[in-house]
PDB file of C-alpha atoms and ligand atoms in Angstrom:
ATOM      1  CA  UNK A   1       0.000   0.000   0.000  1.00 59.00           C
ATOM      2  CA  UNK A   2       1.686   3.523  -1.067  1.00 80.00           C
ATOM      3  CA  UNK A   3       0.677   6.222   1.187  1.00 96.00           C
ATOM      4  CA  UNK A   4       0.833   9.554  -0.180  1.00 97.00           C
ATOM      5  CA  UNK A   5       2.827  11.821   1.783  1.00 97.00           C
ATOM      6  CA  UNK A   6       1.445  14.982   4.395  1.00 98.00           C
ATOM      7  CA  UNK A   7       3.530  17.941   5.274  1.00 98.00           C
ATOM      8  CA  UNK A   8       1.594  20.410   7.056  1.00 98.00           C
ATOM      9  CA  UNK A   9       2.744  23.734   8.656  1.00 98.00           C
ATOM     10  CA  UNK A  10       0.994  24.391  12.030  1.00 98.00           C
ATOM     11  CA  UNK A  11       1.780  27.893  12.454  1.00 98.00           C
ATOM     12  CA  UNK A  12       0.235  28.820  15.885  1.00 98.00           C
ATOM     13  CA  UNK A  13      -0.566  31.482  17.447  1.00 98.00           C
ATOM     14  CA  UNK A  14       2.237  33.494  14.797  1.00 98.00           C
ATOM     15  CA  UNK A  15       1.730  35.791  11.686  1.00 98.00           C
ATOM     16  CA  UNK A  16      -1.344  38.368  11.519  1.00 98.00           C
ATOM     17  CA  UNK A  17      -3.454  38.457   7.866  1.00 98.00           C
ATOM     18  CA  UNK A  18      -0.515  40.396   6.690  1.00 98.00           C
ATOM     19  CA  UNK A  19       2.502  38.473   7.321  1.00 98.00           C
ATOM     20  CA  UNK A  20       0.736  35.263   6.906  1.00 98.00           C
ATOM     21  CA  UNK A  21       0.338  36.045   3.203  1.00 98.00           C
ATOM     22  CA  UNK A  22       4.161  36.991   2.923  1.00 98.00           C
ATOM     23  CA  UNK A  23       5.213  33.907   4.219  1.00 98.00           C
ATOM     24  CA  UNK A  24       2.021  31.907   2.565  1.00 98.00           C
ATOM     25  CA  UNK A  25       3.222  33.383  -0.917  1.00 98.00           C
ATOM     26  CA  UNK A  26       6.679  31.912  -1.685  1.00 97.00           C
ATOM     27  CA  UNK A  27       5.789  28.764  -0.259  1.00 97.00           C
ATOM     28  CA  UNK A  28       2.660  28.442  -2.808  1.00 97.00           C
ATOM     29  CA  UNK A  29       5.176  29.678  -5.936  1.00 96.00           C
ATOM     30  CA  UNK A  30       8.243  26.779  -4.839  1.00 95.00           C
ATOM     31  CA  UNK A  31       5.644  24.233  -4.028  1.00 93.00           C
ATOM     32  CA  UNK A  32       2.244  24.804  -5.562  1.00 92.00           C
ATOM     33  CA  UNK A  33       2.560  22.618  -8.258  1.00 91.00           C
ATOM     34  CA  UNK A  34       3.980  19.569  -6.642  1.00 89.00           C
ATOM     35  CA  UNK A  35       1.513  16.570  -7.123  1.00 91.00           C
ATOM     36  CA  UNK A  36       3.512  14.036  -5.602  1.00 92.00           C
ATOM     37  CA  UNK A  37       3.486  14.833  -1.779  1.00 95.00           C
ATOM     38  CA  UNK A  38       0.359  16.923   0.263  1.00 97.00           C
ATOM     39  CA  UNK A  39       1.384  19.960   1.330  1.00 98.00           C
ATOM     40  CA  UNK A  40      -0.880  21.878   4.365  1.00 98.00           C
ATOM     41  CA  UNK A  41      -0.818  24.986   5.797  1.00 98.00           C
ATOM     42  CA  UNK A  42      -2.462  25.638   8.782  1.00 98.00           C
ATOM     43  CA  UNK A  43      -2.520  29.644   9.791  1.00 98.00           C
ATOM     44  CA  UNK A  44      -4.507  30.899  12.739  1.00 98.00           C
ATOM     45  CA  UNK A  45      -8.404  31.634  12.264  1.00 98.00           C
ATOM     46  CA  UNK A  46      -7.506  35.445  10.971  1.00 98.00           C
ATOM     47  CA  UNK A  47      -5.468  33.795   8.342  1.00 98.00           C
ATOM     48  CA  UNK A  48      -7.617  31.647   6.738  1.00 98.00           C
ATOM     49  CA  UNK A  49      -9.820  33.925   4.326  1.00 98.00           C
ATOM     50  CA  UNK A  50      -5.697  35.523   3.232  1.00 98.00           C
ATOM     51  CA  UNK A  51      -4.031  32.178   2.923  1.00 98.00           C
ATOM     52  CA  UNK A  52      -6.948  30.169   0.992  1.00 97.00           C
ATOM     53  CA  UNK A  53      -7.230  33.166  -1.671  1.00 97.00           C
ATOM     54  CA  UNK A  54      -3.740  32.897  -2.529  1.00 97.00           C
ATOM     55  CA  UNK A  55      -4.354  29.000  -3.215  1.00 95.00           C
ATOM     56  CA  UNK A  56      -5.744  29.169  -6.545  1.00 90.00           C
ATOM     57  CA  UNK A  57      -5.435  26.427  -8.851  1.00 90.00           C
ATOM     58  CA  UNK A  58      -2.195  25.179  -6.561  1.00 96.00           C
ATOM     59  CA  UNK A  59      -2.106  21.591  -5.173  1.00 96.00           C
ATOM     60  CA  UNK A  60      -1.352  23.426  -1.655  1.00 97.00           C
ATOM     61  CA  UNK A  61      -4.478  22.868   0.783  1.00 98.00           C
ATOM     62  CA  UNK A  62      -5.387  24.892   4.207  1.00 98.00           C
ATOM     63  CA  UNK A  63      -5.844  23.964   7.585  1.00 98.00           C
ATOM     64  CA  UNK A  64      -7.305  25.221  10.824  1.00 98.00           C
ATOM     65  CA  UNK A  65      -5.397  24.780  14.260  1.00 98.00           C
ATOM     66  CA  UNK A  66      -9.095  23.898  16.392  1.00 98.00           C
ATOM     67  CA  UNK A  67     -12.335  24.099  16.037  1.00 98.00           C
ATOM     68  CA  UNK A  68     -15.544  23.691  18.390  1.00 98.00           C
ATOM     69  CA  UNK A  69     -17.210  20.990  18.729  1.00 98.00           C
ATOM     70  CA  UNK A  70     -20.888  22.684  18.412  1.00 98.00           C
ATOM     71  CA  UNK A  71     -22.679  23.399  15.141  1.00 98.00           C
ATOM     72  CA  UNK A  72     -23.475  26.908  15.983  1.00 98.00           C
ATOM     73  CA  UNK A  73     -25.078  29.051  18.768  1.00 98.00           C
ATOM     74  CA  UNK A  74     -24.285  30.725  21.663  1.00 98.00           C
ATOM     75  CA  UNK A  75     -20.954  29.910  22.447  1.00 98.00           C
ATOM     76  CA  UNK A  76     -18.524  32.794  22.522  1.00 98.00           C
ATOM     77  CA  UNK A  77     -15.473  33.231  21.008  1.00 98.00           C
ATOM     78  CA  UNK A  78     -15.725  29.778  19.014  1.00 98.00           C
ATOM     79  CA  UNK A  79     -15.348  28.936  15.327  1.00 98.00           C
ATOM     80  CA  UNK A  80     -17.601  26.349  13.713  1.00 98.00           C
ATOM     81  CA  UNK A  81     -16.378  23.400  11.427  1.00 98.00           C
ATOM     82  CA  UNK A  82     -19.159  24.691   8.622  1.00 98.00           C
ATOM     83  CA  UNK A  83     -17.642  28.415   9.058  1.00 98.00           C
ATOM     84  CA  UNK A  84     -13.873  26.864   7.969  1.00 98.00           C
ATOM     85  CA  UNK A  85     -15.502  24.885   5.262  1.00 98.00           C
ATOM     86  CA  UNK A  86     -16.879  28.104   3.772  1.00 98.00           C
ATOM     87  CA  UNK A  87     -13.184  29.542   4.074  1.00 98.00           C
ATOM     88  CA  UNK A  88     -12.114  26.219   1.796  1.00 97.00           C
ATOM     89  CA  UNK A  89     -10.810  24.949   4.408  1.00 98.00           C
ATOM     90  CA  UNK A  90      -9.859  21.139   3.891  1.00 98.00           C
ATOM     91  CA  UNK A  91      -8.276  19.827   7.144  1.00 98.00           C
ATOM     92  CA  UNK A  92      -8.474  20.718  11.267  1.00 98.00           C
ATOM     93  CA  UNK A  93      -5.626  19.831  13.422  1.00 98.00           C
ATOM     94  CA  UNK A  94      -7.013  18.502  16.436  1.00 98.00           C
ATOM     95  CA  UNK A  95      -5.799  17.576  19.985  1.00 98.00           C
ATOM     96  CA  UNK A  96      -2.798  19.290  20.022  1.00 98.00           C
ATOM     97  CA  UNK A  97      -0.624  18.723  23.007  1.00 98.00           C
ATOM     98  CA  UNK A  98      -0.753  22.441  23.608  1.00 98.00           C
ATOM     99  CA  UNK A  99      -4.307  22.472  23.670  1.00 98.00           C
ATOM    100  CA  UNK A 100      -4.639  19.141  25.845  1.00 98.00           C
ATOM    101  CA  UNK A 101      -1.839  20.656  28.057  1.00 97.00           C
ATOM    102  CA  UNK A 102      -2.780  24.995  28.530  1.00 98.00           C
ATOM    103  CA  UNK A 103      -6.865  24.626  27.758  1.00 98.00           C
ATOM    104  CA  UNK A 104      -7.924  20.865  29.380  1.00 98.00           C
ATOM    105  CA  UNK A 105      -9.202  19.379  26.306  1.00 98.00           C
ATOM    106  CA  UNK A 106      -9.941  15.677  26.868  1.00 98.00           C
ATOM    107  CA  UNK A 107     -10.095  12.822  24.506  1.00 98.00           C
ATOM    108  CA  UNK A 108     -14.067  12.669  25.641  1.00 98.00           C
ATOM    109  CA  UNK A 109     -13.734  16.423  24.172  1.00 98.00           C
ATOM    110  CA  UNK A 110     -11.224  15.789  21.276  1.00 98.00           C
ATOM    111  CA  UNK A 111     -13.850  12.830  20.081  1.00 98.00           C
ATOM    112  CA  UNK A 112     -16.758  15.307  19.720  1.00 98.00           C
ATOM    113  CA  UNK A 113     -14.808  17.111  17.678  1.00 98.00           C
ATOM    114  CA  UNK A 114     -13.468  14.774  15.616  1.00 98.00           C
ATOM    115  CA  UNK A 115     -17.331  13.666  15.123  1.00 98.00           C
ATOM    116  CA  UNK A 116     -18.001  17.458  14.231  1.00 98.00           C
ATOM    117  CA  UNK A 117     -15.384  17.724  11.779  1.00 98.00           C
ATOM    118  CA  UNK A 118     -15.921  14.395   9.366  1.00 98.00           C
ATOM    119  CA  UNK A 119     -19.776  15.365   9.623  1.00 97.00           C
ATOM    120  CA  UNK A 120     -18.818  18.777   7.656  1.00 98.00           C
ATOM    121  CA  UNK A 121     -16.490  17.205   5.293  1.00 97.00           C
ATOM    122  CA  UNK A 122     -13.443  18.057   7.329  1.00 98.00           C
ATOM    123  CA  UNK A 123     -10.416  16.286   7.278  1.00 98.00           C
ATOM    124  CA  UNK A 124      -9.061  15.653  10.927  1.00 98.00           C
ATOM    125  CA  UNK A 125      -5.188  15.589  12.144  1.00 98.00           C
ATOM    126  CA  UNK A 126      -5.354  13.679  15.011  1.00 98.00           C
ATOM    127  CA  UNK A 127      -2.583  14.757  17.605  1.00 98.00           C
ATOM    128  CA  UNK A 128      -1.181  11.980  19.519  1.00 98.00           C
ATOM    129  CA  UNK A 129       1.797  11.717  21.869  1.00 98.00           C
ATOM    130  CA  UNK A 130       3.314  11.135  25.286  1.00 98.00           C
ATOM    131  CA  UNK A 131       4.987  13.241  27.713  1.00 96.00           C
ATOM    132  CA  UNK A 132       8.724  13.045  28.694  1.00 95.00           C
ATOM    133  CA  UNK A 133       7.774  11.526  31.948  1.00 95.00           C
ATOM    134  CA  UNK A 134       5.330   8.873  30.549  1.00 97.00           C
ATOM    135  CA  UNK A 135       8.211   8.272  28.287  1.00 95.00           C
ATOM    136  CA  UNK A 136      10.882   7.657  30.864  1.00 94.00           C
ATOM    137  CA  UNK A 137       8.113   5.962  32.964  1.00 96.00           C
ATOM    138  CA  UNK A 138       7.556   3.363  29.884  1.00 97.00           C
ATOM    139  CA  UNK A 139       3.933   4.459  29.339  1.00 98.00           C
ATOM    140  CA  UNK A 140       4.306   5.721  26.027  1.00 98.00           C
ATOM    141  CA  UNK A 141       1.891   3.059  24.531  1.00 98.00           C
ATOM    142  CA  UNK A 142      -0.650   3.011  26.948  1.00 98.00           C
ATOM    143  CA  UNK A 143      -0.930   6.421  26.520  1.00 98.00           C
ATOM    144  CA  UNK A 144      -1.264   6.815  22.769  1.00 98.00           C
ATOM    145  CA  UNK A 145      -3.485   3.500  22.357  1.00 98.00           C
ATOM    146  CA  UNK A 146      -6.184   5.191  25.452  1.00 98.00           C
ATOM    147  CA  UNK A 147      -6.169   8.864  23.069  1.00 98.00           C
ATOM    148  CA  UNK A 148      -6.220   6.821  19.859  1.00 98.00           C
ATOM    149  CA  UNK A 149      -9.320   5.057  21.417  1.00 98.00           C
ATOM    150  CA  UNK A 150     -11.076   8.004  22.929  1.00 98.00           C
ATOM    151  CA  UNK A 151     -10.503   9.891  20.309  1.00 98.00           C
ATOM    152  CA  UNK A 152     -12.153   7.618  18.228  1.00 97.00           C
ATOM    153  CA  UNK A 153     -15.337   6.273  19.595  1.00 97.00           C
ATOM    154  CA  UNK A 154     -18.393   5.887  17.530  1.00 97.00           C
ATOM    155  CA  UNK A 155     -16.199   6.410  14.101  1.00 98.00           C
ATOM    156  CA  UNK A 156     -17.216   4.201  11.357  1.00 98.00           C
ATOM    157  CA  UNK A 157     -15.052   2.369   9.230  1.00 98.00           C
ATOM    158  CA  UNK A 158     -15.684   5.197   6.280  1.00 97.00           C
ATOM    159  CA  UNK A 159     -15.151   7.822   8.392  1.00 98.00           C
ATOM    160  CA  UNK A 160     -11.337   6.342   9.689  1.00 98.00           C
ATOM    161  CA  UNK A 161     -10.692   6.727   5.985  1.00 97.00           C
ATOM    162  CA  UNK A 162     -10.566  10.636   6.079  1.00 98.00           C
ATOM    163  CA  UNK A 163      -8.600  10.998   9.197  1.00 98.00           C
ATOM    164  CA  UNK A 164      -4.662  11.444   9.523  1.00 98.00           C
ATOM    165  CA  UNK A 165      -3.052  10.819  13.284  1.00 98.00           C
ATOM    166  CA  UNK A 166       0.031  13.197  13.888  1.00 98.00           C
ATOM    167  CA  UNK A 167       2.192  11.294  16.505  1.00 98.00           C
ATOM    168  CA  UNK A 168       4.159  14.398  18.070  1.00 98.00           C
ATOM    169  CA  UNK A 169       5.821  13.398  21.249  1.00 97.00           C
ATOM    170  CA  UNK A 170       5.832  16.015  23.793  1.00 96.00           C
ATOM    171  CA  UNK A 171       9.453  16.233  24.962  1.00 95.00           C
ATOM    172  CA  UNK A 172       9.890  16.931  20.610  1.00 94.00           C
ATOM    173  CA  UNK A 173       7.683  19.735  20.013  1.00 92.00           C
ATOM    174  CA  UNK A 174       9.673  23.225  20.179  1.00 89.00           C
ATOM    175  CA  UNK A 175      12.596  21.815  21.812  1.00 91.00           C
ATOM    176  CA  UNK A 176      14.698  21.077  19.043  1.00 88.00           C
ATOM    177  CA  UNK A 177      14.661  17.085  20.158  1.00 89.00           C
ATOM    178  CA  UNK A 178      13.791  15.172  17.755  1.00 86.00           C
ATOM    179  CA  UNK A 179      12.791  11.308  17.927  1.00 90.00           C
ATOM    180  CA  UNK A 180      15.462   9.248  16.393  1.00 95.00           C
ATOM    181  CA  UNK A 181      13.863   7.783  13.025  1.00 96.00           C
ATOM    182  CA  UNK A 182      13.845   4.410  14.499  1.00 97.00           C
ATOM    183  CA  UNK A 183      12.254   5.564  17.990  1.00 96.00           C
ATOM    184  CA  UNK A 184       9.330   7.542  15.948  1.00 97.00           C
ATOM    185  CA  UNK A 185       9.631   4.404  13.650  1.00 98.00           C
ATOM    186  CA  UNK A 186       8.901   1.927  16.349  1.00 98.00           C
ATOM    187  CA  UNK A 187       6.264   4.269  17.883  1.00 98.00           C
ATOM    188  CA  UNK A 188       4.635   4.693  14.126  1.00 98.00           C
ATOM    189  CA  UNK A 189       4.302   1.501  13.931  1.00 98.00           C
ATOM    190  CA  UNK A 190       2.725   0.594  17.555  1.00 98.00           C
ATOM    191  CA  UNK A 191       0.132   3.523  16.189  1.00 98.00           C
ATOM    192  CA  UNK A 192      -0.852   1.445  13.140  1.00 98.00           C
ATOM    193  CA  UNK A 193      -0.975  -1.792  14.624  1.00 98.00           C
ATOM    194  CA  UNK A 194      -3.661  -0.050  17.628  1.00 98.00           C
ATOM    195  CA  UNK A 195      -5.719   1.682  14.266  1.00 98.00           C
ATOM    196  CA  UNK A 196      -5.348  -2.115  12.434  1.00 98.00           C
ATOM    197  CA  UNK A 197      -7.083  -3.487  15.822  1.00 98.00           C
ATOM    198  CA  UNK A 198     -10.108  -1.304  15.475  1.00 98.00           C
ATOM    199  CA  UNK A 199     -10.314  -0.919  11.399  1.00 98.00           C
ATOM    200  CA  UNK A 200      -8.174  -3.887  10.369  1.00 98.00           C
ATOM    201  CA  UNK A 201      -6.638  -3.453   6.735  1.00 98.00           C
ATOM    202  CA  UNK A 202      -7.882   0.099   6.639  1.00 98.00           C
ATOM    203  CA  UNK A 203      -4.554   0.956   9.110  1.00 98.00           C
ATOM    204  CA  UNK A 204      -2.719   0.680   6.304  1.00 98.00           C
ATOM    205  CA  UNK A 205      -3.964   3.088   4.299  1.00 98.00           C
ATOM    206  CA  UNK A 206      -3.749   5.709   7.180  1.00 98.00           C
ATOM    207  CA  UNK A 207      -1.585   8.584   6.782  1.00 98.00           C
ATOM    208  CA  UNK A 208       0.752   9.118  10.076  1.00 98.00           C
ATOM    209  CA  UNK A 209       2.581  12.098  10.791  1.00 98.00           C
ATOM    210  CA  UNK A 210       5.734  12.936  13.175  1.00 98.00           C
ATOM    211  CA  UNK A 211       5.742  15.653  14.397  1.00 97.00           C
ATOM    212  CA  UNK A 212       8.296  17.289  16.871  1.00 96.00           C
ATOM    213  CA  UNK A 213      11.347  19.884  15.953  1.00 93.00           C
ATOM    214  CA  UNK A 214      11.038  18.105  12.071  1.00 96.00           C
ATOM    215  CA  UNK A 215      13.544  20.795   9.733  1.00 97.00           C
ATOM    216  CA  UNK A 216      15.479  20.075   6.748  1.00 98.00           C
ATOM    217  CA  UNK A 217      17.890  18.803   7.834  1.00 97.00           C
ATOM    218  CA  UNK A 218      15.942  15.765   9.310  1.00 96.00           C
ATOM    219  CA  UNK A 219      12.765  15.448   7.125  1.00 97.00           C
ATOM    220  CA  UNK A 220      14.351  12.859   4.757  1.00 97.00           C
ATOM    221  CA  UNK A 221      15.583  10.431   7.832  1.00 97.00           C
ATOM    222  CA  UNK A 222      12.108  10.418   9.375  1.00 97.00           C
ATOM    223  CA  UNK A 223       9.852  10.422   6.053  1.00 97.00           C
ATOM    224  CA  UNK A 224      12.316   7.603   4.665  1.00 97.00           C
ATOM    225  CA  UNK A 225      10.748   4.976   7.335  1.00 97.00           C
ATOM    226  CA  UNK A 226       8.231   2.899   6.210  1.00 97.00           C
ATOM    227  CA  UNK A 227       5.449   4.045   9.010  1.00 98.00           C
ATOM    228  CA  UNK A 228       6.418   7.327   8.651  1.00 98.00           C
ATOM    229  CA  UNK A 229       4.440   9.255   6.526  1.00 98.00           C
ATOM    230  CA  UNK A 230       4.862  13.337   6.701  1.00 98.00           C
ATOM    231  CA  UNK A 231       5.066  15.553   9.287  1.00 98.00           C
ATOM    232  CA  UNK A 232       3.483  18.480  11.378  1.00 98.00           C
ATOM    233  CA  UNK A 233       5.942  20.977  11.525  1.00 98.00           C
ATOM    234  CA  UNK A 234       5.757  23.893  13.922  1.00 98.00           C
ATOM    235  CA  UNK A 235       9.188  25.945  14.272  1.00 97.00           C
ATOM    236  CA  UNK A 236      10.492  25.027  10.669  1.00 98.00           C
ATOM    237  CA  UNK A 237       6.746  26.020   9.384  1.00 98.00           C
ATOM    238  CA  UNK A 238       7.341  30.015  10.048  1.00 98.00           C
ATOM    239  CA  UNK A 239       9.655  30.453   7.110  1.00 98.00           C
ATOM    240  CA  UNK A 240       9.120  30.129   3.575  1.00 98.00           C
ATOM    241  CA  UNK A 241      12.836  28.837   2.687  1.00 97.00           C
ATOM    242  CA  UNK A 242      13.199  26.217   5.507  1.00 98.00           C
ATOM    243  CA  UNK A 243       9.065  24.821   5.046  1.00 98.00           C
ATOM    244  CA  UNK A 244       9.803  24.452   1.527  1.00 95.00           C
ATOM    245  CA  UNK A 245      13.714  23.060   1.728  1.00 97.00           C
ATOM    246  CA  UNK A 246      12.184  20.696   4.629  1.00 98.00           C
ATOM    247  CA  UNK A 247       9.004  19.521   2.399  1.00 97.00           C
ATOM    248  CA  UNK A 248      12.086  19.196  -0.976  1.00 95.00           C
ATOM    249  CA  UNK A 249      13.944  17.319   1.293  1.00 96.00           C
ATOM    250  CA  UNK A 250      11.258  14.865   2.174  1.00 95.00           C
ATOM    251  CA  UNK A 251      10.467  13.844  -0.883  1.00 89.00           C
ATOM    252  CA  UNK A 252      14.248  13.400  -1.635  1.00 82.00           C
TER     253      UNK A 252
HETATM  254  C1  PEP B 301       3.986  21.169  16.628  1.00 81.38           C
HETATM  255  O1  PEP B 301       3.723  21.899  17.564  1.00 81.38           O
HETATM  256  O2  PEP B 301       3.054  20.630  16.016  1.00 81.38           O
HETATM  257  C2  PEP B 301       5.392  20.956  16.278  1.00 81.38           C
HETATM  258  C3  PEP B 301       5.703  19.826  15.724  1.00 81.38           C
HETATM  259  O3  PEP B 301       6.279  21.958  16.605  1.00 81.38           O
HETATM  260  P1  PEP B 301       7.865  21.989  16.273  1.00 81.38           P
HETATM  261  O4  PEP B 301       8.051  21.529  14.849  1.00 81.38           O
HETATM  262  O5  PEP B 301       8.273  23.399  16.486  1.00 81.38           O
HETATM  263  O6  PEP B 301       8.515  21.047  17.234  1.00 81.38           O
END
C-alpha cells in the first residue's frame, strides 16, 4: 500500500493576515505545483480567508489549528467546522498537546470534535503523543493507544478513511529534540498496529505524521521509514525557505 505523503505547517498562534500572506506566498510559488506529496498549511483563524485566496489552482491545501465541537449558537469566542468549510478549508488539526496541556481538552472532548469535523467534510489531524515523563516511565503506549481510542469512539469504518493521526511526542515539540527515526519508527508503527485493531486493513492506508522539531535537515531520515508518513511541523513552518527546503527534502 503507497501512502501519499502529508507535510503540514501548524503555524500557531504566529503571523497576523498580513505576514501570513508573505510567508504563505513563496511557499505556494516553490511548491504549488507539486503533485507528488500533500502539502498543508495551517494559519490561525484570521489567516484563513488571506491564505486560501492565494491557493488558486495550486495543489497546496489549508488547515485550521481547532475548532468547536458545536454546530453553531451561543458559544462565545468559538469557530464552527461549517464556518472553515466556507473559508475552503480542507483539514483541522485537532488535539494538540498544547491544547490538551494549557486549555484541558480531553479525549471525551477531542472525540466530539473529531465527530463534528468528518460530519462537515473536514479532514481531521489527530494529535497523539506522550509526555517526557510517561516516556521515561515506559507508558508511552498506553498512553497513545487510550487517546487513539477516545478519540475515536463511535467512528465508522468510512469515516477512519478521512482521518490522519500526527504522533508528536511532547518532549519533541519546540525543543529542538527530535525522535530518532527508528524511535518515531517503532512508535509509528505501535500507532498502526492499535488503528489495524479497530479498522483492520484500513490501518494501512492511514496517513501518520511525526511531528516534533522536524527541519530540513531531518525530514528525509524520518519520512524515509516505512510508518512514517509526513510531518506536522511547527518551528520550521514560520519560514518560507526552511518549510519548503524541509518539504524538498522529504520527498528526496
Ligand atoms: C507542533 O507543535 O506541532 C510541532 C511539531 O512543533 P515543532 O516543529 O516546532 O517542534
Amino acid at each position: 500500500m503507497s501512502r501519499k505523503i502529508l507535510i503540514a505547517g501548524n503555524w500557531k498562534m504566529n503571523k497576523t493576515a498580513t505576514e501570513a500572506v508573505e510567508l504563505a506566498k513563496p511557499i505556494i510559488e516553490a511548491i504549488g505545483n507539486q503533485n507528488d506529496i500533500d502539502v498543508l498549511m495551517c494559519p490561525p483563524f484570521t489567516s484563513i480567508s488571506a491564505v486560501s485566496e492565494l491557493i488558486g489552482n495550486s495543489t497546496v491545501r489549508v488547515g485550521a489549528q481547532n475548532m468547536s465541537d458545536k454546530a453553531s449558537g451561543a458559544y462565545t469566542g468559538e469557530i464552527s467546522a461549517a464556518m472553515l468549510r466556507d473559508l475552503q478549508v480542507s483539514y483541522v488539526i485537532l488535539g494538540h498537546s498544547e491544547r490538551r496541556s494549557y486549555y484541558g481538552e480531553t479525549d471525551a472532548f477531542i472525540n466530539r470534535k473529531v465527530l463534528a469535523c468528518l460530519e462537515n467534510n473536514l479532514k481531521p489531524v489527530l494529535c497523539v503523543g506522550e509526555t517526557l515523563e510517561e516516556r521515561e516511565g515506559d507508558k508511552t503506549e498506553a498512553v497513545l493507544e487510550k487517546q487513539i481510542k477516545g478519540a475515536f469512539a463511535g467512528i465508522s469504518a468510512d469515516d477512519f478513511k478521512k482521518i490522519v493521526i500526527a504522533y508528536e511526542p511532547v518532549w519533541a515539540i519546540g525543543t529542538g529534540r527530535t525522535a530518532t527515526p527508528d524511535m518515531a519508527e517503532a512508535t509509528h508503527a505501535f500507532i498502526r498496529k492499535v488503528l489495524a485493531g479497530l479498522y483492520g486493513a484500513l490501518a494501512e492506508e492511514t496517513v501518520i505524521q511525526y511531528g516534533g522539531s522536524m527541519k530540513p535537515e531531518n525530514s528525509r531520515e524520518l519520512v524515509a521509514q516505512p510508518d512514517i508518513d509526513g510531518g506536522l511541523i511547527g518551528g520550521a513552518a514560520l519560514k518560507a525557505d526552511s518549510f519548503h527546503d524541509l518539504v524538498k527534502n522529504a520527498i528526496g
